[in-house]
PDB file of C-alpha atoms in Angstrom:
ATOM      1  CA  MET N  18      38.583 -10.996 -37.860  1.00 49.00           C
ATOM      2  CA  ASN N  19      37.268 -14.160 -39.565  1.00 51.00           C
ATOM      3  CA  ARG N  20      39.434 -16.330 -37.304  1.00 53.00           C
ATOM      4  CA  LEU N  21      38.020 -14.608 -34.231  1.00 45.00           C
ATOM      5  CA  PHE N  22      34.470 -15.201 -35.504  1.00 44.00           C
ATOM      6  CA  ILE N  23      35.220 -18.893 -36.176  1.00 52.00           C
ATOM      7  CA  LEU N  24      36.810 -19.278 -32.734  1.00 45.00           C
ATOM      8  CA  LEU N  25      33.858 -17.631 -30.963  1.00 46.00           C
ATOM      9  CA  TYR N  26      31.322 -19.592 -33.022  1.00 49.00           C
ATOM     10  CA  GLY N  27      33.099 -22.887 -32.359  1.00 48.00           C
ATOM     11  CA  THR N  28      33.336 -22.140 -28.634  1.00 44.00           C
ATOM     12  CA  ALA N  29      29.627 -21.301 -28.479  1.00 43.00           C
ATOM     13  CA  ILE N  30      28.677 -24.514 -30.320  1.00 45.00           C
ATOM     14  CA  PHE N  31      30.892 -26.570 -28.004  1.00 43.00           C
ATOM     15  CA  PHE N  32      29.457 -24.889 -24.886  1.00 41.00           C
ATOM     16  CA  LEU N  33      25.863 -25.323 -25.994  1.00 40.00           C
ATOM     17  CA  SER N  34      26.347 -28.938 -27.056  1.00 41.00           C
ATOM     18  CA  THR N  35      27.855 -29.928 -23.698  1.00 38.00           C
ATOM     19  CA  GLN N  36      24.997 -28.539 -21.595  1.00 39.00           C
ATOM     20  CA  SER N  37      23.043 -31.282 -19.899  1.00 40.00           C
ATOM     21  CA  GLY N  38      20.514 -31.732 -17.152  1.00 39.00           C
ATOM     22  CA  TRP N  39      17.880 -29.500 -18.702  1.00 42.00           C
ATOM     23  CA  SER N  40      14.431 -30.870 -19.282  1.00 45.00           C
ATOM     24  CA  GLN N  41      14.061 -28.537 -22.247  1.00 59.00           C
ATOM     25  CA  ASP N  42      15.849 -29.017 -25.546  1.00 70.00           C
ATOM     26  CA  TYR N  43      17.132 -25.442 -25.407  1.00 82.00           C
ATOM     27  CA  ARG N  44      18.163 -22.655 -23.033  1.00 90.00           C
ATOM     28  CA  THR N  45      17.122 -19.536 -25.007  1.00 93.00           C
ATOM     29  CA  GLY N  46      14.705 -18.879 -27.852  1.00 94.00           C
ATOM     30  CA  ILE N  47      13.815 -15.731 -29.756  1.00 95.00           C
ATOM     31  CA  GLY N  48      11.079 -15.268 -32.328  1.00 95.00           C
ATOM     32  CA  LEU N  49       7.758 -13.840 -33.424  1.00 96.00           C
ATOM     33  CA  ARG N  50       4.404 -13.887 -31.651  1.00 94.00           C
ATOM     34  CA  ALA N  51       1.290 -13.671 -33.846  1.00 93.00           C
ATOM     35  CA  GLY N  52      -2.154 -13.338 -32.367  1.00 88.00           C
ATOM     36  CA  GLY N  53      -4.274 -10.800 -30.496  1.00 80.00           C
ATOM     37  CA  PRO N  54      -1.345  -8.427 -30.178  1.00 85.00           C
ATOM     38  CA  ASN N  55       1.579  -9.226 -32.481  1.00 90.00           C
ATOM     39  CA  GLY N  56       5.138  -8.929 -31.294  1.00 93.00           C
ATOM     40  CA  VAL N  57       8.547 -10.335 -30.511  1.00 96.00           C
ATOM     41  CA  THR N  58       9.225 -12.930 -27.824  1.00 95.00           C
ATOM     42  CA  ILE N  59      12.385 -14.052 -26.063  1.00 96.00           C
ATOM     43  CA  LYS N  60      12.411 -16.932 -23.581  1.00 95.00           C
ATOM     44  CA  HIS N  61      15.292 -18.048 -21.379  1.00 95.00           C
ATOM     45  CA  PHE N  62      15.402 -20.965 -18.947  1.00 94.00           C
ATOM     46  CA  THR N  63      16.788 -20.081 -15.519  1.00 94.00           C
ATOM     47  CA  LYS N  64      16.194 -23.564 -14.076  1.00 92.00           C
ATOM     48  CA  PRO N  65      15.445 -26.917 -15.742  1.00 88.00           C
ATOM     49  CA  LYS N  66      11.679 -26.370 -15.723  1.00 91.00           C
ATOM     50  CA  VAL N  67      11.420 -22.608 -15.167  1.00 94.00           C
ATOM     51  CA  ALA N  68      11.751 -19.899 -17.809  1.00 94.00           C
ATOM     52  CA  VAL N  69      11.383 -16.149 -18.018  1.00 96.00           C
ATOM     53  CA  GLU N  70       9.766 -14.716 -21.132  1.00 96.00           C
ATOM     54  CA  GLY N  71       9.746 -11.153 -22.366  1.00 96.00           C
ATOM     55  CA  ILE N  72       7.270  -9.952 -24.986  1.00 95.00           C
ATOM     56  CA  ILE N  73       7.271  -6.656 -26.861  1.00 94.00           C
ATOM     57  CA  SER N  74       3.966  -6.239 -28.653  1.00 91.00           C
ATOM     58  CA  SER N  75       1.683  -3.816 -30.435  1.00 87.00           C
ATOM     59  CA  ARG N  76      -1.976  -3.409 -29.507  1.00 80.00           C
ATOM     60  CA  TRP N  77      -4.366  -0.704 -30.697  1.00 77.00           C
ATOM     61  CA  ARG N  78      -1.456   1.306 -32.161  1.00 77.00           C
ATOM     62  CA  GLY N  79       0.292   1.202 -28.795  1.00 82.00           C
ATOM     63  CA  LEU N  80       3.435  -0.505 -27.518  1.00 89.00           C
ATOM     64  CA  GLY N  81       3.403  -3.106 -24.744  1.00 90.00           C
ATOM     65  CA  PHE N  82       6.011  -4.808 -22.598  1.00 95.00           C
ATOM     66  CA  THR N  83       5.218  -8.073 -20.796  1.00 95.00           C
ATOM     67  CA  GLY N  84       7.356 -10.153 -18.446  1.00 96.00           C
ATOM     68  CA  LEU N  85       6.362 -13.701 -17.469  1.00 96.00           C
ATOM     69  CA  ILE N  86       7.698 -16.474 -15.254  1.00 96.00           C
ATOM     70  CA  GLU N  87       6.698 -19.853 -16.691  1.00 95.00           C
ATOM     71  CA  GLY N  88       6.724 -23.436 -15.529  1.00 94.00           C
ATOM     72  CA  HIS N  89       7.141 -26.251 -18.076  1.00 93.00           C
ATOM     73  CA  THR N  90       6.110 -29.890 -17.726  1.00 92.00           C
ATOM     74  CA  ARG N  91       5.860 -32.681 -20.273  1.00 93.00           C
ATOM     75  CA  ALA N  92       2.425 -32.772 -21.880  1.00 92.00           C
ATOM     76  CA  PHE N  93       0.569 -35.992 -22.691  1.00 93.00           C
ATOM     77  CA  ASN N  94       3.793 -37.996 -22.135  1.00 91.00           C
ATOM     78  CA  ILE N  95       5.107 -36.863 -25.558  1.00 91.00           C
ATOM     79  CA  ASN N  96       8.805 -36.029 -25.892  1.00 89.00           C
ATOM     80  CA  ARG N  97       9.509 -32.350 -26.688  1.00 90.00           C
ATOM     81  CA  LEU N  98       5.858 -31.347 -26.092  1.00 94.00           C
ATOM     82  CA  ASN N  99       5.453 -29.235 -22.967  1.00 93.00           C
ATOM     83  CA  PHE N 100       2.600 -27.683 -21.060  1.00 95.00           C
ATOM     84  CA  ILE N 101       3.261 -24.011 -20.171  1.00 95.00           C
ATOM     85  CA  TYR N 102       1.753 -22.188 -17.202  1.00 96.00           C
ATOM     86  CA  GLY N 103       2.736 -19.022 -15.431  1.00 95.00           C
ATOM     87  CA  ALA N 104       2.133 -15.416 -14.486  1.00 95.00           C
ATOM     88  CA  GLY N 105       3.616 -11.981 -14.922  1.00 95.00           C
ATOM     89  CA  ALA N 106       2.892  -8.321 -15.546  1.00 95.00           C
ATOM     90  CA  HIS N 107       2.550  -5.872 -18.416  1.00 93.00           C
ATOM     91  CA  VAL N 108       2.561  -2.182 -19.254  1.00 92.00           C
ATOM     92  CA  TYR N 109       1.134  -0.609 -22.439  1.00 87.00           C
ATOM     93  CA  PHE N 110       1.703   2.916 -23.774  1.00 86.00           C
ATOM     94  CA  TRP N 111      -0.253   4.901 -26.351  1.00 80.00           C
ATOM     95  CA  GLY N 112       0.725   8.167 -27.987  1.00 70.00           C
ATOM     96  CA  GLU N 113      -1.351  11.319 -27.691  1.00 63.00           C
ATOM     97  CA  SER N 114      -1.813  11.680 -31.458  1.00 51.00           C
ATOM     98  CA  LYS N 115      -5.245  12.290 -32.975  1.00 47.00           C
ATOM     99  CA  ARG N 116      -4.956   9.104 -35.041  1.00 50.00           C
ATOM    100  CA  GLY N 117      -3.865   6.860 -32.171  1.00 52.00           C
ATOM    101  CA  TYR N 118      -6.404   4.752 -30.321  1.00 58.00           C
ATOM    102  CA  SER N 119      -6.118   4.722 -26.558  1.00 61.00           C
ATOM    103  CA  PRO N 120      -8.558   2.462 -24.704  1.00 61.00           C
ATOM    104  CA  TYR N 121     -10.076   3.907 -21.561  1.00 58.00           C
ATOM    105  CA  GLY N 122      -8.925   7.422 -22.569  1.00 64.00           C
ATOM    106  CA  ARG N 123      -5.534   6.810 -20.935  1.00 64.00           C
ATOM    107  CA  SER N 124      -2.018   6.937 -22.305  1.00 78.00           C
ATOM    108  CA  SER N 125      -0.925   3.828 -20.369  1.00 82.00           C
ATOM    109  CA  VAL N 126      -2.198   0.775 -18.504  1.00 85.00           C
ATOM    110  CA  VAL N 127      -0.471  -1.657 -16.172  1.00 90.00           C
ATOM    111  CA  GLY N 128      -1.670  -5.074 -15.153  1.00 90.00           C
ATOM    112  CA  ILE N 129      -1.108  -8.705 -14.334  1.00 94.00           C
ATOM    113  CA  ASP N 130      -0.994 -11.618 -16.764  1.00 94.00           C
ATOM    114  CA  GLY N 131      -1.484 -15.360 -16.717  1.00 95.00           C
ATOM    115  CA  ILE N 132      -0.371 -17.792 -19.410  1.00 95.00           C
ATOM    116  CA  LEU N 133      -1.463 -21.322 -20.375  1.00 96.00           C
ATOM    117  CA  GLY N 134      -0.287 -23.158 -23.458  1.00 95.00           C
ATOM    118  CA  LEU N 135       1.592 -25.897 -25.264  1.00 96.00           C
ATOM    119  CA  GLU N 136       5.076 -25.758 -26.753  1.00 95.00           C
ATOM    120  CA  TYR N 137       6.773 -28.196 -29.137  1.00 94.00           C
ATOM    121  CA  ASN N 138      10.532 -28.328 -29.809  1.00 92.00           C
ATOM    122  CA  PHE N 139      11.547 -29.841 -33.132  1.00 92.00           C
ATOM    123  CA  ARG N 140      14.438 -32.303 -33.035  1.00 87.00           C
ATOM    124  CA  GLU N 141      15.608 -31.853 -36.633  1.00 89.00           C
ATOM    125  CA  ILE N 142      15.762 -28.042 -36.714  1.00 92.00           C
ATOM    126  CA  PRO N 143      16.430 -25.432 -33.978  1.00 92.00           C
ATOM    127  CA  ILE N 144      12.844 -24.179 -33.984  1.00 93.00           C
ATOM    128  CA  ASN N 145       9.989 -24.412 -31.528  1.00 93.00           C
ATOM    129  CA  ILE N 146       6.368 -23.427 -31.805  1.00 96.00           C
ATOM    130  CA  SER N 147       3.914 -22.644 -29.071  1.00 95.00           C
ATOM    131  CA  ILE N 148       0.262 -21.801 -28.808  1.00 96.00           C
ATOM    132  CA  ASP N 149      -1.015 -20.064 -25.724  1.00 95.00           C
ATOM    133  CA  TRP N 150      -3.731 -18.039 -24.080  1.00 95.00           C
ATOM    134  CA  LYS N 151      -2.595 -15.044 -22.026  1.00 93.00           C
ATOM    135  CA  PRO N 152      -5.487 -13.414 -20.141  1.00 93.00           C
ATOM    136  CA  THR N 153      -4.693 -10.043 -18.574  1.00 91.00           C
ATOM    137  CA  PHE N 154      -6.261  -7.777 -15.999  1.00 90.00           C
ATOM    138  CA  ASN N 155      -5.438  -4.073 -16.053  1.00 86.00           C
ATOM    139  CA  LEU N 156      -5.103  -2.636 -12.566  1.00 87.00           C
ATOM    140  CA  ASN N 157      -5.487   1.095 -13.221  1.00 80.00           C
ATOM    141  CA  VAL N 158      -8.845   1.065 -15.072  1.00 75.00           C
ATOM    142  CA  ASP N 159     -12.378  -0.150 -14.383  1.00 68.00           C
ATOM    143  CA  ASP N 160     -13.400  -3.352 -16.156  1.00 68.00           C
ATOM    144  CA  GLY N 161      -9.900  -3.878 -17.536  1.00 78.00           C
ATOM    145  CA  PHE N 162     -10.008  -7.619 -18.338  1.00 83.00           C
ATOM    146  CA  TRP N 163      -8.523  -8.622 -21.708  1.00 80.00           C
ATOM    147  CA  GLY N 164      -9.330 -12.257 -22.453  1.00 79.00           C
ATOM    148  CA  ASP N 165      -8.516 -12.122 -26.155  1.00 79.00           C
ATOM    149  CA  ASP N 166      -4.725 -12.487 -26.025  1.00 84.00           C
ATOM    150  CA  GLY N 167      -4.043 -15.844 -27.646  1.00 89.00           C
ATOM    151  CA  ALA N 168      -1.075 -16.373 -29.933  1.00 93.00           C
ATOM    152  CA  LEU N 169       1.099 -18.664 -31.973  1.00 95.00           C
ATOM    153  CA  SER N 170       4.820 -18.129 -31.392  1.00 95.00           C
ATOM    154  CA  ILE N 171       7.691 -19.418 -33.521  1.00 96.00           C
ATOM    155  CA  ARG N 172      11.185 -19.192 -32.028  1.00 95.00           C
ATOM    156  CA  TYR N 173      14.732 -19.957 -33.086  1.00 94.00           C
ATOM    157  CA  ILE N 174      16.210 -21.920 -30.180  1.00 91.00           C
ATOM    158  CA  PHE N 175      19.802 -22.255 -29.064  1.00 88.00           C
TER     159      PHE N 175
END
């Protein structure tokens, strides 16, 4: 079993180290998102400058799922610092418990999202950090704009 693990690990390291042609220093990152809603984030590059990001977060004792498509370009001509921009959609669910808080008196909301931010990939360690603002507009409620979703994300990249 240990030999199989070593073989798989070595193959993965070899495969990842031979990847080239990507403007990013990584293909996939997973980590924590701390901000307005806190959660978990996973980002994967599908093209050299295009990534998809999934976020699972908690807001007002509810659970949210967000999917984003993001473009990345070098920011301020600094290596490993990238400007992030993109759009996506979200859905949030709240339980019907007496202690749970459900905005708008609903058990769920759906909406569209934008994202703007900066991301830095460290050279010495497989970590990146990003800071972003993710405004959202809920489609199934009146006056459903949330402009308070800003966050700091820290990801392990590979």
